[in-house]
Tab-separated table of C-alpha atoms in Angstrom:
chain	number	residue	atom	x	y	z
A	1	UNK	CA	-16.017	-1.555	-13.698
A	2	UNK	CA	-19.972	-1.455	-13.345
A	3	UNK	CA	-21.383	1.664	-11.932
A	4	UNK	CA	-22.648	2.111	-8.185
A	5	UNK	CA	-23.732	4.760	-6.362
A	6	UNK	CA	-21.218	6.639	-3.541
A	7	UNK	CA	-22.066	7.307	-0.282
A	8	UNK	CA	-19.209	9.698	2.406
A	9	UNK	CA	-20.689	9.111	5.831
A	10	UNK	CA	-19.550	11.110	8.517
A	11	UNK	CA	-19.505	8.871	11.384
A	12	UNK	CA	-19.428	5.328	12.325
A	13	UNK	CA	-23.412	5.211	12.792
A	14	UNK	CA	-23.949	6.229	9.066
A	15	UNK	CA	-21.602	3.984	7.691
A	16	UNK	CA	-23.477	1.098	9.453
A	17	UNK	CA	-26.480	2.122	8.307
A	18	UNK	CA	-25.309	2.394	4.317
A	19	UNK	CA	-23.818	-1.066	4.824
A	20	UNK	CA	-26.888	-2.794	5.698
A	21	UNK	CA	-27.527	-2.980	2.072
A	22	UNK	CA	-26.264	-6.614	1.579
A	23	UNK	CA	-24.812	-5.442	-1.930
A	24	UNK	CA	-22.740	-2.619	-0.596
A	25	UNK	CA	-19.046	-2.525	-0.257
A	26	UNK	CA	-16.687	-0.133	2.442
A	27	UNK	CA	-14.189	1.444	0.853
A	28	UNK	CA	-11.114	3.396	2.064
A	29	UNK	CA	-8.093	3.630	0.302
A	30	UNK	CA	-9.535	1.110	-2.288
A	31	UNK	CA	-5.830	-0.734	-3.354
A	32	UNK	CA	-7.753	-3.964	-3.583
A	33	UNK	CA	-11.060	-2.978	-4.048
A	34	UNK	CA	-10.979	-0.715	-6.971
A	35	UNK	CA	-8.590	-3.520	-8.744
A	36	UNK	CA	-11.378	-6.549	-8.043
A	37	UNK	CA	-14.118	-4.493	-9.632
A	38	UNK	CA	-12.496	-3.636	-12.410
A	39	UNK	CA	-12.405	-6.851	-13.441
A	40	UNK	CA	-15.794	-6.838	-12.333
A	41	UNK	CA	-15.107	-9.871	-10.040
A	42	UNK	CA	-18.169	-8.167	-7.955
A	43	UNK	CA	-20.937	-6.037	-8.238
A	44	UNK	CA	-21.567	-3.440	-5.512
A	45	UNK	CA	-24.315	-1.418	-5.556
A	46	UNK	CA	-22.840	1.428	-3.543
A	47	UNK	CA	-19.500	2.026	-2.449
A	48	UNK	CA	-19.591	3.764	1.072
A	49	UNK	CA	-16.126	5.433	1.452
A	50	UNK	CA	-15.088	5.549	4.827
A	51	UNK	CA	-12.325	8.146	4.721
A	52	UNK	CA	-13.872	11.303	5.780
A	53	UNK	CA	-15.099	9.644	9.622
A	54	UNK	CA	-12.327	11.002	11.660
A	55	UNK	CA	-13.239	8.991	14.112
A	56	UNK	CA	-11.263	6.321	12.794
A	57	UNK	CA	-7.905	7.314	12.151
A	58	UNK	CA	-4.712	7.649	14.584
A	59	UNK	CA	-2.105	5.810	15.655
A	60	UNK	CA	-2.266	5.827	19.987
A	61	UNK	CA	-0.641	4.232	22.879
A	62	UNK	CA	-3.069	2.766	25.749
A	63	UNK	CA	-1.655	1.136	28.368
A	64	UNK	CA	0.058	-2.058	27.035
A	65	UNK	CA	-0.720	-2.035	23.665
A	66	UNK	CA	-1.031	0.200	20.573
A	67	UNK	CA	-4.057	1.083	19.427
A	68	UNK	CA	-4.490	2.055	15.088
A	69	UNK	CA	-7.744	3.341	13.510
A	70	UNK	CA	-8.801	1.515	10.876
A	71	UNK	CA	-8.563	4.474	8.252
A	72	UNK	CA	-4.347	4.728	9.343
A	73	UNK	CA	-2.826	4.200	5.809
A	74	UNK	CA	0.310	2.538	5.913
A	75	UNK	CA	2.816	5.111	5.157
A	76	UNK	CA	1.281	6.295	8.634
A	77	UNK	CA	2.147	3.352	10.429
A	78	UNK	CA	5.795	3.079	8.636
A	79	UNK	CA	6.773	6.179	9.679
A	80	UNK	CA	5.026	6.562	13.712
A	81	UNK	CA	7.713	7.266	15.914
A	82	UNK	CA	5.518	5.722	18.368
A	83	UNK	CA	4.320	2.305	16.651
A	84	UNK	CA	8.466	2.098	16.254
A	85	UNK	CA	9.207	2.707	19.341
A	86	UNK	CA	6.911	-0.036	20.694
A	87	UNK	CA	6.360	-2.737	17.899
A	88	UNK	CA	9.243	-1.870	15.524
A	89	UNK	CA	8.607	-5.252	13.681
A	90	UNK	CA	4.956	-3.918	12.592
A	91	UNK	CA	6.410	-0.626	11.521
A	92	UNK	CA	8.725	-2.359	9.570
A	93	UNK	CA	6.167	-4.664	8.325
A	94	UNK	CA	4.000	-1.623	6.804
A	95	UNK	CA	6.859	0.331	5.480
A	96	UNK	CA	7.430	-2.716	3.084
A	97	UNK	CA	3.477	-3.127	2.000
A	98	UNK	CA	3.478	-2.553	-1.864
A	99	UNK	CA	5.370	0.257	-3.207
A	100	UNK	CA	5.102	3.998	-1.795
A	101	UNK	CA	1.861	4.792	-3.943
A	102	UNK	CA	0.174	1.981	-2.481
A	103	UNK	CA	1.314	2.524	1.298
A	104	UNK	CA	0.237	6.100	0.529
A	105	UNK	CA	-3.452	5.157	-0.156
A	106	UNK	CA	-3.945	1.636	1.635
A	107	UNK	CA	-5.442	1.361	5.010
A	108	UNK	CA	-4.937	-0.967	7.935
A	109	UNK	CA	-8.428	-1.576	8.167
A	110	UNK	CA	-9.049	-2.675	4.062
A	111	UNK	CA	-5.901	-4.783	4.547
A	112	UNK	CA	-7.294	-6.718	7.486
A	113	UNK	CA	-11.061	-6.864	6.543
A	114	UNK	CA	-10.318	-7.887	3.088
A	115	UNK	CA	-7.956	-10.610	4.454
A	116	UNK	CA	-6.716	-11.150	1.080
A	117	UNK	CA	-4.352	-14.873	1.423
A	118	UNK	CA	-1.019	-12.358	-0.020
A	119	UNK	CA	-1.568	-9.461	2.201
A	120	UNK	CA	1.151	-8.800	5.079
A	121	UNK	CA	-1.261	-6.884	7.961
A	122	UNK	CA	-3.632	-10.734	8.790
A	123	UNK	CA	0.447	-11.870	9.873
A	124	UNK	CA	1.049	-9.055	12.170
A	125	UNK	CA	-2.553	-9.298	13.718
A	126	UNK	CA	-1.898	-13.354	14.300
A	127	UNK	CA	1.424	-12.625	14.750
A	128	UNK	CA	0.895	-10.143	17.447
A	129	UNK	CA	-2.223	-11.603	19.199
A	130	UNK	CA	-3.629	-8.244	18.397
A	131	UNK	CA	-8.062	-7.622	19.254
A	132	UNK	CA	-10.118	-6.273	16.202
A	133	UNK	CA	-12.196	-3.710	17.259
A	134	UNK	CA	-15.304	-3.324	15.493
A	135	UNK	CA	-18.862	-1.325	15.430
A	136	UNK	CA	-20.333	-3.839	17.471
A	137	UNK	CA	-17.910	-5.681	19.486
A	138	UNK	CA	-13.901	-6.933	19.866
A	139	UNK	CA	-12.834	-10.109	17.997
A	140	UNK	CA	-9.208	-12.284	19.300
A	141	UNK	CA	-7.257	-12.152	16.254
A	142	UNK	CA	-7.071	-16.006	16.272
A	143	UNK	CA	-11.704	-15.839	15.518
A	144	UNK	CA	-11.100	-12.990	13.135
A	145	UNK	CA	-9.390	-14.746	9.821
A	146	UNK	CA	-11.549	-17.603	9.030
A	147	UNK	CA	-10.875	-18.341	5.515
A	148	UNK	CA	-9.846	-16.805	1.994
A	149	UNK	CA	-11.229	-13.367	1.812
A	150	UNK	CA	-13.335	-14.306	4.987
A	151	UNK	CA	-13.365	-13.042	8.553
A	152	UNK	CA	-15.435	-12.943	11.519
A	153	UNK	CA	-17.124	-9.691	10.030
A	154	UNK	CA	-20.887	-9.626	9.958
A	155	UNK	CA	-22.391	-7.902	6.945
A	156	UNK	CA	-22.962	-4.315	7.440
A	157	UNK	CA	-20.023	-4.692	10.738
A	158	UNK	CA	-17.492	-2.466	10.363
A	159	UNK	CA	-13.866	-2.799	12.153
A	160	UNK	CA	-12.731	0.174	13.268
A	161	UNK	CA	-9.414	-0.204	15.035
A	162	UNK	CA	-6.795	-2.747	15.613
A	163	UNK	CA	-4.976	-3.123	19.265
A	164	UNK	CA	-1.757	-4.461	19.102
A	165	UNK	CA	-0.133	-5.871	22.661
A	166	UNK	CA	3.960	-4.407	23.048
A	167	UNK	CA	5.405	-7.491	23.088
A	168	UNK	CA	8.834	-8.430	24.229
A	169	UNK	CA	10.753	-9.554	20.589
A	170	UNK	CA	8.718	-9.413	17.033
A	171	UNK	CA	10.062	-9.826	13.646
A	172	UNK	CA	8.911	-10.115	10.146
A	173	UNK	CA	10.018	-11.697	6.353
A	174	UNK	CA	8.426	-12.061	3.481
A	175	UNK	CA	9.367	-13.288	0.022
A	176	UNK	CA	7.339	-11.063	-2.495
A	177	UNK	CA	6.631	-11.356	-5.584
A	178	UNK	CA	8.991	-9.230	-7.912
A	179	UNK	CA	6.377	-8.171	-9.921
A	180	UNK	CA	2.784	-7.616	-7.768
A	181	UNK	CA	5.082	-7.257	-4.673
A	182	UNK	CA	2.245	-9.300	-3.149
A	183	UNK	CA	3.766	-11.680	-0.497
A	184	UNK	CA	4.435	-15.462	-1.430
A	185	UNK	CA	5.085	-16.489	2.038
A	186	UNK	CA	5.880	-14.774	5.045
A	187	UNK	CA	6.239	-15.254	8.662
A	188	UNK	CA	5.607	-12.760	11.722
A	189	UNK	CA	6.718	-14.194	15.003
A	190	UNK	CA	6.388	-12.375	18.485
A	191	UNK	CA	7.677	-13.650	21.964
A	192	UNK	CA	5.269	-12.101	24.933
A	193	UNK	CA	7.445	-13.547	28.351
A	194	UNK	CA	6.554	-16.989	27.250
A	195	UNK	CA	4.077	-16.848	24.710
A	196	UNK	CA	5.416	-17.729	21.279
A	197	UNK	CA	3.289	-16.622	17.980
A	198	UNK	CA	4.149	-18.048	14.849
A	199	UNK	CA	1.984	-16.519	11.571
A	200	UNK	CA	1.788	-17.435	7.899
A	201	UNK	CA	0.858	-15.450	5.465
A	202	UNK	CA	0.934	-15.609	1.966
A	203	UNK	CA	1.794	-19.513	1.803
A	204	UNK	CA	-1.999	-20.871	2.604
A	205	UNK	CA	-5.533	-19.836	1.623
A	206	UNK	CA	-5.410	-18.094	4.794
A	207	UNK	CA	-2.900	-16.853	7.080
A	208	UNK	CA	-2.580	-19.451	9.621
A	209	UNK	CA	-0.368	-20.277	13.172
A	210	UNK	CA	2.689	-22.952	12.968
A	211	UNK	CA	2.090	-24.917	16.060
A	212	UNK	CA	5.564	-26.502	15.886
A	213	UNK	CA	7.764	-23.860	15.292
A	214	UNK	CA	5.945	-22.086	18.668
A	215	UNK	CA	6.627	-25.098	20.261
A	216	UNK	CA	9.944	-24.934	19.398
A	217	UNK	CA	10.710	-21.419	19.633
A	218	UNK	CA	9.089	-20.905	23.338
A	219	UNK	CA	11.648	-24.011	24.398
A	220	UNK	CA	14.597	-22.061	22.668
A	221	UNK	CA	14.384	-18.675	21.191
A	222	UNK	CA	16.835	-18.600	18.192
A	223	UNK	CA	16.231	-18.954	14.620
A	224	UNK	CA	18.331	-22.344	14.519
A	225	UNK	CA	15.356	-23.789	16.956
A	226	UNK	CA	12.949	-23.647	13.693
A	227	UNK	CA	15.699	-24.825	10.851
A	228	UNK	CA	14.309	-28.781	10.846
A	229	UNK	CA	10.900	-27.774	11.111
A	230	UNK	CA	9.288	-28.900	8.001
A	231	UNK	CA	6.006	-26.885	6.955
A	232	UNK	CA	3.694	-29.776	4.846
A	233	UNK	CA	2.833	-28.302	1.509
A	234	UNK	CA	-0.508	-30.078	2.081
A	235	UNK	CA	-3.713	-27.184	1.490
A	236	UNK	CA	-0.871	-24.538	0.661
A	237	UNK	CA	-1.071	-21.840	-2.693
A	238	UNK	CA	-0.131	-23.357	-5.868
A	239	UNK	CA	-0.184	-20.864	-8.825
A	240	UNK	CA	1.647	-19.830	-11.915
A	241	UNK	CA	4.137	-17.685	-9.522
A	242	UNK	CA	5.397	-21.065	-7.189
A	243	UNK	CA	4.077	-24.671	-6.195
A	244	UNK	CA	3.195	-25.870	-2.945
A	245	UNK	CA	6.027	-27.443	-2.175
A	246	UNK	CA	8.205	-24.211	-2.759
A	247	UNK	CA	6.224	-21.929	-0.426
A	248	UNK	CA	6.462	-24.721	2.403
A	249	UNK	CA	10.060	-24.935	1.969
A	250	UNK	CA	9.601	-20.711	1.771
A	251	UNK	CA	7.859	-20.872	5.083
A	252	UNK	CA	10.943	-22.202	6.952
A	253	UNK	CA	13.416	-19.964	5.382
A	254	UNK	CA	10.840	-16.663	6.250
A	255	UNK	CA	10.435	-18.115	9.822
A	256	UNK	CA	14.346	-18.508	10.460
A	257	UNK	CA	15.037	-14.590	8.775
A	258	UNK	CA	11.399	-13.335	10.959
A	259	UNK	CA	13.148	-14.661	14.411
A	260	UNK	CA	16.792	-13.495	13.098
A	261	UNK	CA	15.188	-9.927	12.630
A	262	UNK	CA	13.788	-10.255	16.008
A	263	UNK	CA	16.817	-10.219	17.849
B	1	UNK	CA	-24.657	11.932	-11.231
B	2	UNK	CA	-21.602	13.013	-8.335
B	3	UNK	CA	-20.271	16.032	-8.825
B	4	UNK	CA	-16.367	16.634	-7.775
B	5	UNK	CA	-14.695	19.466	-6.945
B	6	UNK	CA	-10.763	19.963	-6.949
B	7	UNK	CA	-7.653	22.148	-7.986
B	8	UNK	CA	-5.759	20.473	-10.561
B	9	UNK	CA	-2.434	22.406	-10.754
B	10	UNK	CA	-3.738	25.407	-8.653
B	11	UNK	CA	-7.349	25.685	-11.191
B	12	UNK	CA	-10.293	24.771	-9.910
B	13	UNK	CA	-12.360	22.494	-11.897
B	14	UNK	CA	-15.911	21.094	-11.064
B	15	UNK	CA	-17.219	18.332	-12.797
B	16	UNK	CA	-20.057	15.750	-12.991
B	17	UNK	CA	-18.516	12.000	-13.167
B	18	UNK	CA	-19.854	8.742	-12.246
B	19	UNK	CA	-19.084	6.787	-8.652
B	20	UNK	CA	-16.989	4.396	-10.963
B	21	UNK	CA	-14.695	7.029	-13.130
B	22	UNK	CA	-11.134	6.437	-12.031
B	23	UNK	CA	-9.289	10.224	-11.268
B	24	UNK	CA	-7.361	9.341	-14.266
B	25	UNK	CA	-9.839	9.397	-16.547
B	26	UNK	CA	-11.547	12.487	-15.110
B	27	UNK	CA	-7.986	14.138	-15.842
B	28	UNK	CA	-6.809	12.674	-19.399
B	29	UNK	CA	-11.157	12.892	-20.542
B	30	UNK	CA	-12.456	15.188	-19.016
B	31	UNK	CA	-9.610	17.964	-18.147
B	32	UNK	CA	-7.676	16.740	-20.985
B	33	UNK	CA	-4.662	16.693	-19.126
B	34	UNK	CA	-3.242	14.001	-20.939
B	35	UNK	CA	0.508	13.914	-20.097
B	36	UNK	CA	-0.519	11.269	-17.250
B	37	UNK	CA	-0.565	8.119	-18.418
B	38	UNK	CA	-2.593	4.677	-18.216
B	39	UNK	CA	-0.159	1.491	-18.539
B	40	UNK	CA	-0.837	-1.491	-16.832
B	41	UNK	CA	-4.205	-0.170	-15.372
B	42	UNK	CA	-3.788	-2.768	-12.543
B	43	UNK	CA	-1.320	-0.406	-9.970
B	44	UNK	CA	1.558	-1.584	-10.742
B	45	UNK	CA	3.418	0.217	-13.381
B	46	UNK	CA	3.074	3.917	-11.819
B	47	UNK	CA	2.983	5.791	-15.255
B	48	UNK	CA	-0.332	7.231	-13.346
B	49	UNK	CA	1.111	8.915	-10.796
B	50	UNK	CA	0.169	11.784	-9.977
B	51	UNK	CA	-0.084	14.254	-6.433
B	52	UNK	CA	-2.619	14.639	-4.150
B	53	UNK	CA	-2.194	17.086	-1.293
B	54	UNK	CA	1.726	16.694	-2.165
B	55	UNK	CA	1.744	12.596	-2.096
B	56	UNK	CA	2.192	10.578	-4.747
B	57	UNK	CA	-0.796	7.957	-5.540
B	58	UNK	CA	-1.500	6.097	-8.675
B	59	UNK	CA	-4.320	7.804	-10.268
B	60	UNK	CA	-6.013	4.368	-12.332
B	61	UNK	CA	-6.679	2.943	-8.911
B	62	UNK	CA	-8.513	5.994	-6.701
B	63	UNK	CA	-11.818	7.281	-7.409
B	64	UNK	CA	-12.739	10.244	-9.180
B	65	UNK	CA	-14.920	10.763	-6.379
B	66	UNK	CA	-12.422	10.236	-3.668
B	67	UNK	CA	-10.044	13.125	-4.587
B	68	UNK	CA	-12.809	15.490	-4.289
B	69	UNK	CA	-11.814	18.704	-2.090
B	70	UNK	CA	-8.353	17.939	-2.965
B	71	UNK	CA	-5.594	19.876	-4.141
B	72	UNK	CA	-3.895	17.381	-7.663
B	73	UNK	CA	-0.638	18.043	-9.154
B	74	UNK	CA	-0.154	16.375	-12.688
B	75	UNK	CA	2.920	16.714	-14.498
B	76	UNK	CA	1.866	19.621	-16.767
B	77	UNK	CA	1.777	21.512	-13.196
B	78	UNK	CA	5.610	21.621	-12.504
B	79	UNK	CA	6.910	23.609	-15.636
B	80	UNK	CA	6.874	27.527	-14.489
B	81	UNK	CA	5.054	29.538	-16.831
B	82	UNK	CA	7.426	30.478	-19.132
B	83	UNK	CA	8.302	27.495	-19.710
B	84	UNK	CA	10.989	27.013	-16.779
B	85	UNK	CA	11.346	23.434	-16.211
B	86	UNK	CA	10.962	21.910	-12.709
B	87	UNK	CA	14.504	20.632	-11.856
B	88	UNK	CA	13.494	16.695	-11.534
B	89	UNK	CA	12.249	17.327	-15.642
B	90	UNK	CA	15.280	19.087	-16.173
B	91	UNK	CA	17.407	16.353	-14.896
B	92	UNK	CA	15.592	13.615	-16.730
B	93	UNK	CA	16.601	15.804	-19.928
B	94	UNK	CA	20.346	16.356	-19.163
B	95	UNK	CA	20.641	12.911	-17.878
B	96	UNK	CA	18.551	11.140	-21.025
B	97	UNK	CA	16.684	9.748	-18.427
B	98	UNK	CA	14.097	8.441	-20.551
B	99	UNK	CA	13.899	6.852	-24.253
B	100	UNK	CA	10.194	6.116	-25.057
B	101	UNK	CA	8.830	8.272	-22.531
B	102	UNK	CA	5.381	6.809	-21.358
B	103	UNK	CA	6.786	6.393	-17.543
B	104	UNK	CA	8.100	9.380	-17.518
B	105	UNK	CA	5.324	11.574	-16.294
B	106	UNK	CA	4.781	8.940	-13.343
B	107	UNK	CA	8.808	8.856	-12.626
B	108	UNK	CA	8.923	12.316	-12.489
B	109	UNK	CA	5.967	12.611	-10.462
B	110	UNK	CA	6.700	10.032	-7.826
B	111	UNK	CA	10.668	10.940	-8.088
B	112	UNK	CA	9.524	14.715	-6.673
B	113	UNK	CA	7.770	13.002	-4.136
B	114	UNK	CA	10.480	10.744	-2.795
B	115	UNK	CA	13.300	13.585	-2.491
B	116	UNK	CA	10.228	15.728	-1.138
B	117	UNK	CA	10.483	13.079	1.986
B	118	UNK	CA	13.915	12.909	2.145
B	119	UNK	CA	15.158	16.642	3.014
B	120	UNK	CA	18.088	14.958	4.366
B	121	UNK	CA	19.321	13.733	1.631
B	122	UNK	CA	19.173	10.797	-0.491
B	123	UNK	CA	21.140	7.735	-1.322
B	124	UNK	CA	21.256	5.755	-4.761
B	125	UNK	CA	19.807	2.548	-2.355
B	126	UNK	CA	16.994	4.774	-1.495
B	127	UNK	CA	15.881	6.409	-5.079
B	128	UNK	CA	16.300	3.034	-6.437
B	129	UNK	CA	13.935	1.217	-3.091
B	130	UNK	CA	11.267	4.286	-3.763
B	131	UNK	CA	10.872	4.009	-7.454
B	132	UNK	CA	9.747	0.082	-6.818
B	133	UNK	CA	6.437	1.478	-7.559
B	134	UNK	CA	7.274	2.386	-11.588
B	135	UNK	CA	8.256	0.764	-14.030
B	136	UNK	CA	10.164	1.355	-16.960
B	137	UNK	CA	10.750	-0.967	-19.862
B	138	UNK	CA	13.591	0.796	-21.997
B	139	UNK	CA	16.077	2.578	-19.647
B	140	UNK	CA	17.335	-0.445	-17.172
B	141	UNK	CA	16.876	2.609	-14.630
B	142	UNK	CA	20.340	3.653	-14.526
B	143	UNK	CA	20.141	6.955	-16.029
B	144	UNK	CA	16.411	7.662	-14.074
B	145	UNK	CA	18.495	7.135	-10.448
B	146	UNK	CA	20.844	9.671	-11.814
B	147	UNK	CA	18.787	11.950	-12.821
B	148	UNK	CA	16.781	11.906	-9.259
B	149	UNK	CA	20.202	12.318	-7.503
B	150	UNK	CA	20.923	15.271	-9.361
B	151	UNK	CA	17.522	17.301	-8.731
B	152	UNK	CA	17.594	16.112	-5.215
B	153	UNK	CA	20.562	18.463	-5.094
B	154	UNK	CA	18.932	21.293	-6.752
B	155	UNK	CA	15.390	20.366	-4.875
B	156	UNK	CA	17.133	20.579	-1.543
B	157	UNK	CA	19.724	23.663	-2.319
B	158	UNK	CA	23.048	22.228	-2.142
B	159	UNK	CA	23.771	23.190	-5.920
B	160	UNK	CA	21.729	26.613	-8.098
B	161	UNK	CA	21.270	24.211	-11.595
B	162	UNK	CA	21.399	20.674	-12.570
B	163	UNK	CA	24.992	19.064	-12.327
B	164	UNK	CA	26.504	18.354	-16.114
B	165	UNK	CA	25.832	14.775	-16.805
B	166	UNK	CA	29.120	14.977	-18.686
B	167	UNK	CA	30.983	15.141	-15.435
């Protein structure tokens, strides 16, 4: 890892201010960070850690939706009676993030920011039709994930909180990796009276919608409704760990298991 | 330089790092507490694990600099100080829940932790879903999930001393 200075801010303001330094990095719980620069895949100059603005953290309901800071680390969001009690699909989706050590360090807001192609949190925010909050302004989930490692984030923008709409019926499944635990290919799907979300993660570059399984799922709700829905292999992941062609056929099997766990 | 200041098993230690030194290396270089262990250096075996305020985390992938003002526990912090073995090391002994050894200070550390949230009570499915963050090459795990289930007896009170693993 190459050296760079540290900065702890205390408030949102701060941070902003650190980060308009085009080479400086936010950091919070640093599970993907702190692995990229050691092998020095970038070069930060600073690091500004996040974690002490308390501003940012909690878990709350407001009105229809529920709203997380962008410091909540994952354990927090597995285990909130309240995020169960409301969206149990996104509870369940964090409490099977990594392994324990990583769901005790990593943060909803690294997760989403990063947008990483393998990380589960980009599914429940397209999933859910949740709104990015950030230090400037509030981003529809379907502007925020633009690409690989890219979102709608301006340099030097921080997000700072994630509001997710209760929905009627959500559900999530992955197939992970055995060994990184990083997904291969999931689905989250939520059903809003009759608004039907379908999300990939984990199969593409980035996570992306699947227009016909929506279409098919708003005309009938069961996971039969999506079982001759091919996903094209065309632009997906092909790596050492699976080919294109397997995380398609993936895709279909997550999105049948995602509406199955849906009820 | 940034200087850190924290209580590794209840001293308190201040020392001058850089941003980029890992908490592992502060502890194995600089506090020569060396019974925590680098393996894969990537997060994913868990022979790093150590506590911080109570919670296990893997100490090659947080900052130096980000456990400052916190309270570690390695695994030289659990023995009492004659020598007493915590009841999670004493399982791992009576249940040869080891053979090479260099997971063990992560197991043991992230085992405490997982029967630490489960005051209930604990079930095989469980220890074995909560250790998916260490690995261990020699044991096939068998022995490790027994050991766990024993201390999580002693750790939560239903028995005084590690059950025989004769029995």
């Amino acid at each position: 890892m190459y050296d760079f200075a540290y900065h702890k801010p205390g408030s949102v303001a701060d941070a902003v201010k650190l980060l308009a330094d085009p080479d400086a990095k936010a950091i919070s719980g640093g599970h993907t960070l702190l692995p990229a620069l050691k092998h020095r895949l970038n070069k930060p100059s600073a690091l500004v850690d996040l974690s002490g603005i308390a501003e940012l953290r909690g878990i709350k309901r407001v009105g229809n939706a529920i709203v997380i800071g962008a410091l909540t680390r994952h354990v927090e969001v597995a285990t909130s009676a309240e995020v169960a009690a409301a969206i149990p699909a996104l509870a369940y989706m964090a409490s099977h993030i990594g392994d324990v050590q990583v769901r005790n360090r990593g943060t909803i807001g690294g997760s989403v920011s990063n947008n990483d192609p393998a990380a589960d949190y980009p599914a429940a925010v397209l999933g859910l039709g949740a709104t990015v909050h950030t230090s400037s302004r509030k981003i529809a989930a379907d502007d925020f994930f633009q690409g690989m490692f890219t979102t709608a984030l301006e340099p030097g923008e921080i997000l700072t909180a994630i509001e997710f709409p209760i929905v009627d019926k959500a559900g999530y499944a992955k197939m992970k990796n055995p060994a990184s635990r990083y997904v291969m290919a999931g689905v989250f799907v939520s059903k809003a009276g009759g608004a039907v979300r379908v999300a990939v993660n984990g199969a593409g570059p980035c996570v992306f919608r699947q227009a016909a399984m929506e279409a098919a799922l708003a005309a009938n709700w069961s996971p039969d409704a999506v079982a001759n829905i091919r996903q094209s292999p065309d632009n997906l992941n092909a790596d050492i760990h699976g080919s294109a062609e397997y995380r398609a056929h993936l895709v279909g099997v997550m999105a049948r298991r995602a509406v199955a766990a849906a009820g | 330089m940034p200087q850190v200041t924290l209580t590794v098993n209840g001293q308190t230690h201040t020392a001058e790092v850089e941003g980029r030194t890992l908490l592992v290396e502060l502890l194995r270089e600089k506090l020569r507490l060396t019974g925590t262990h680098v393996g894969c250096d990537t997060s994913q075996c868990g022979a790093c694990v150590v506590h911080i305020n109570g919670e296990s985390v893997k100490s090659c992938t947080t900052l130096a600099v980000m456990a400052n003002g916190a309270q570690v526990t390695t695994i030289e912090g659990l023995a009492a100080a004659d020598g007493t073995l915590h009841a999670m090391q004493e399982a791992f002994r009576e249940y040869h829940a080891l053979q090479c050894g260099f997971c063990t200070p992560g197991m043991v550390m992230s085992a405490i932790d997982l029967v630490n949230k489960h005051p209930d009570g604990i079930t095989e499915q469980q220890i074995r879903e909560g250790l998916e963050g260490n690995l261990c090459r020699c044991t096939g795990y068998h022995n490790i999930v027994r050991a766990i289930a024993a201390a999580a007896d002693v750790m939560h009170g239903k028995r005084t001393e590690i059950a025989s693993a004769a029995q």
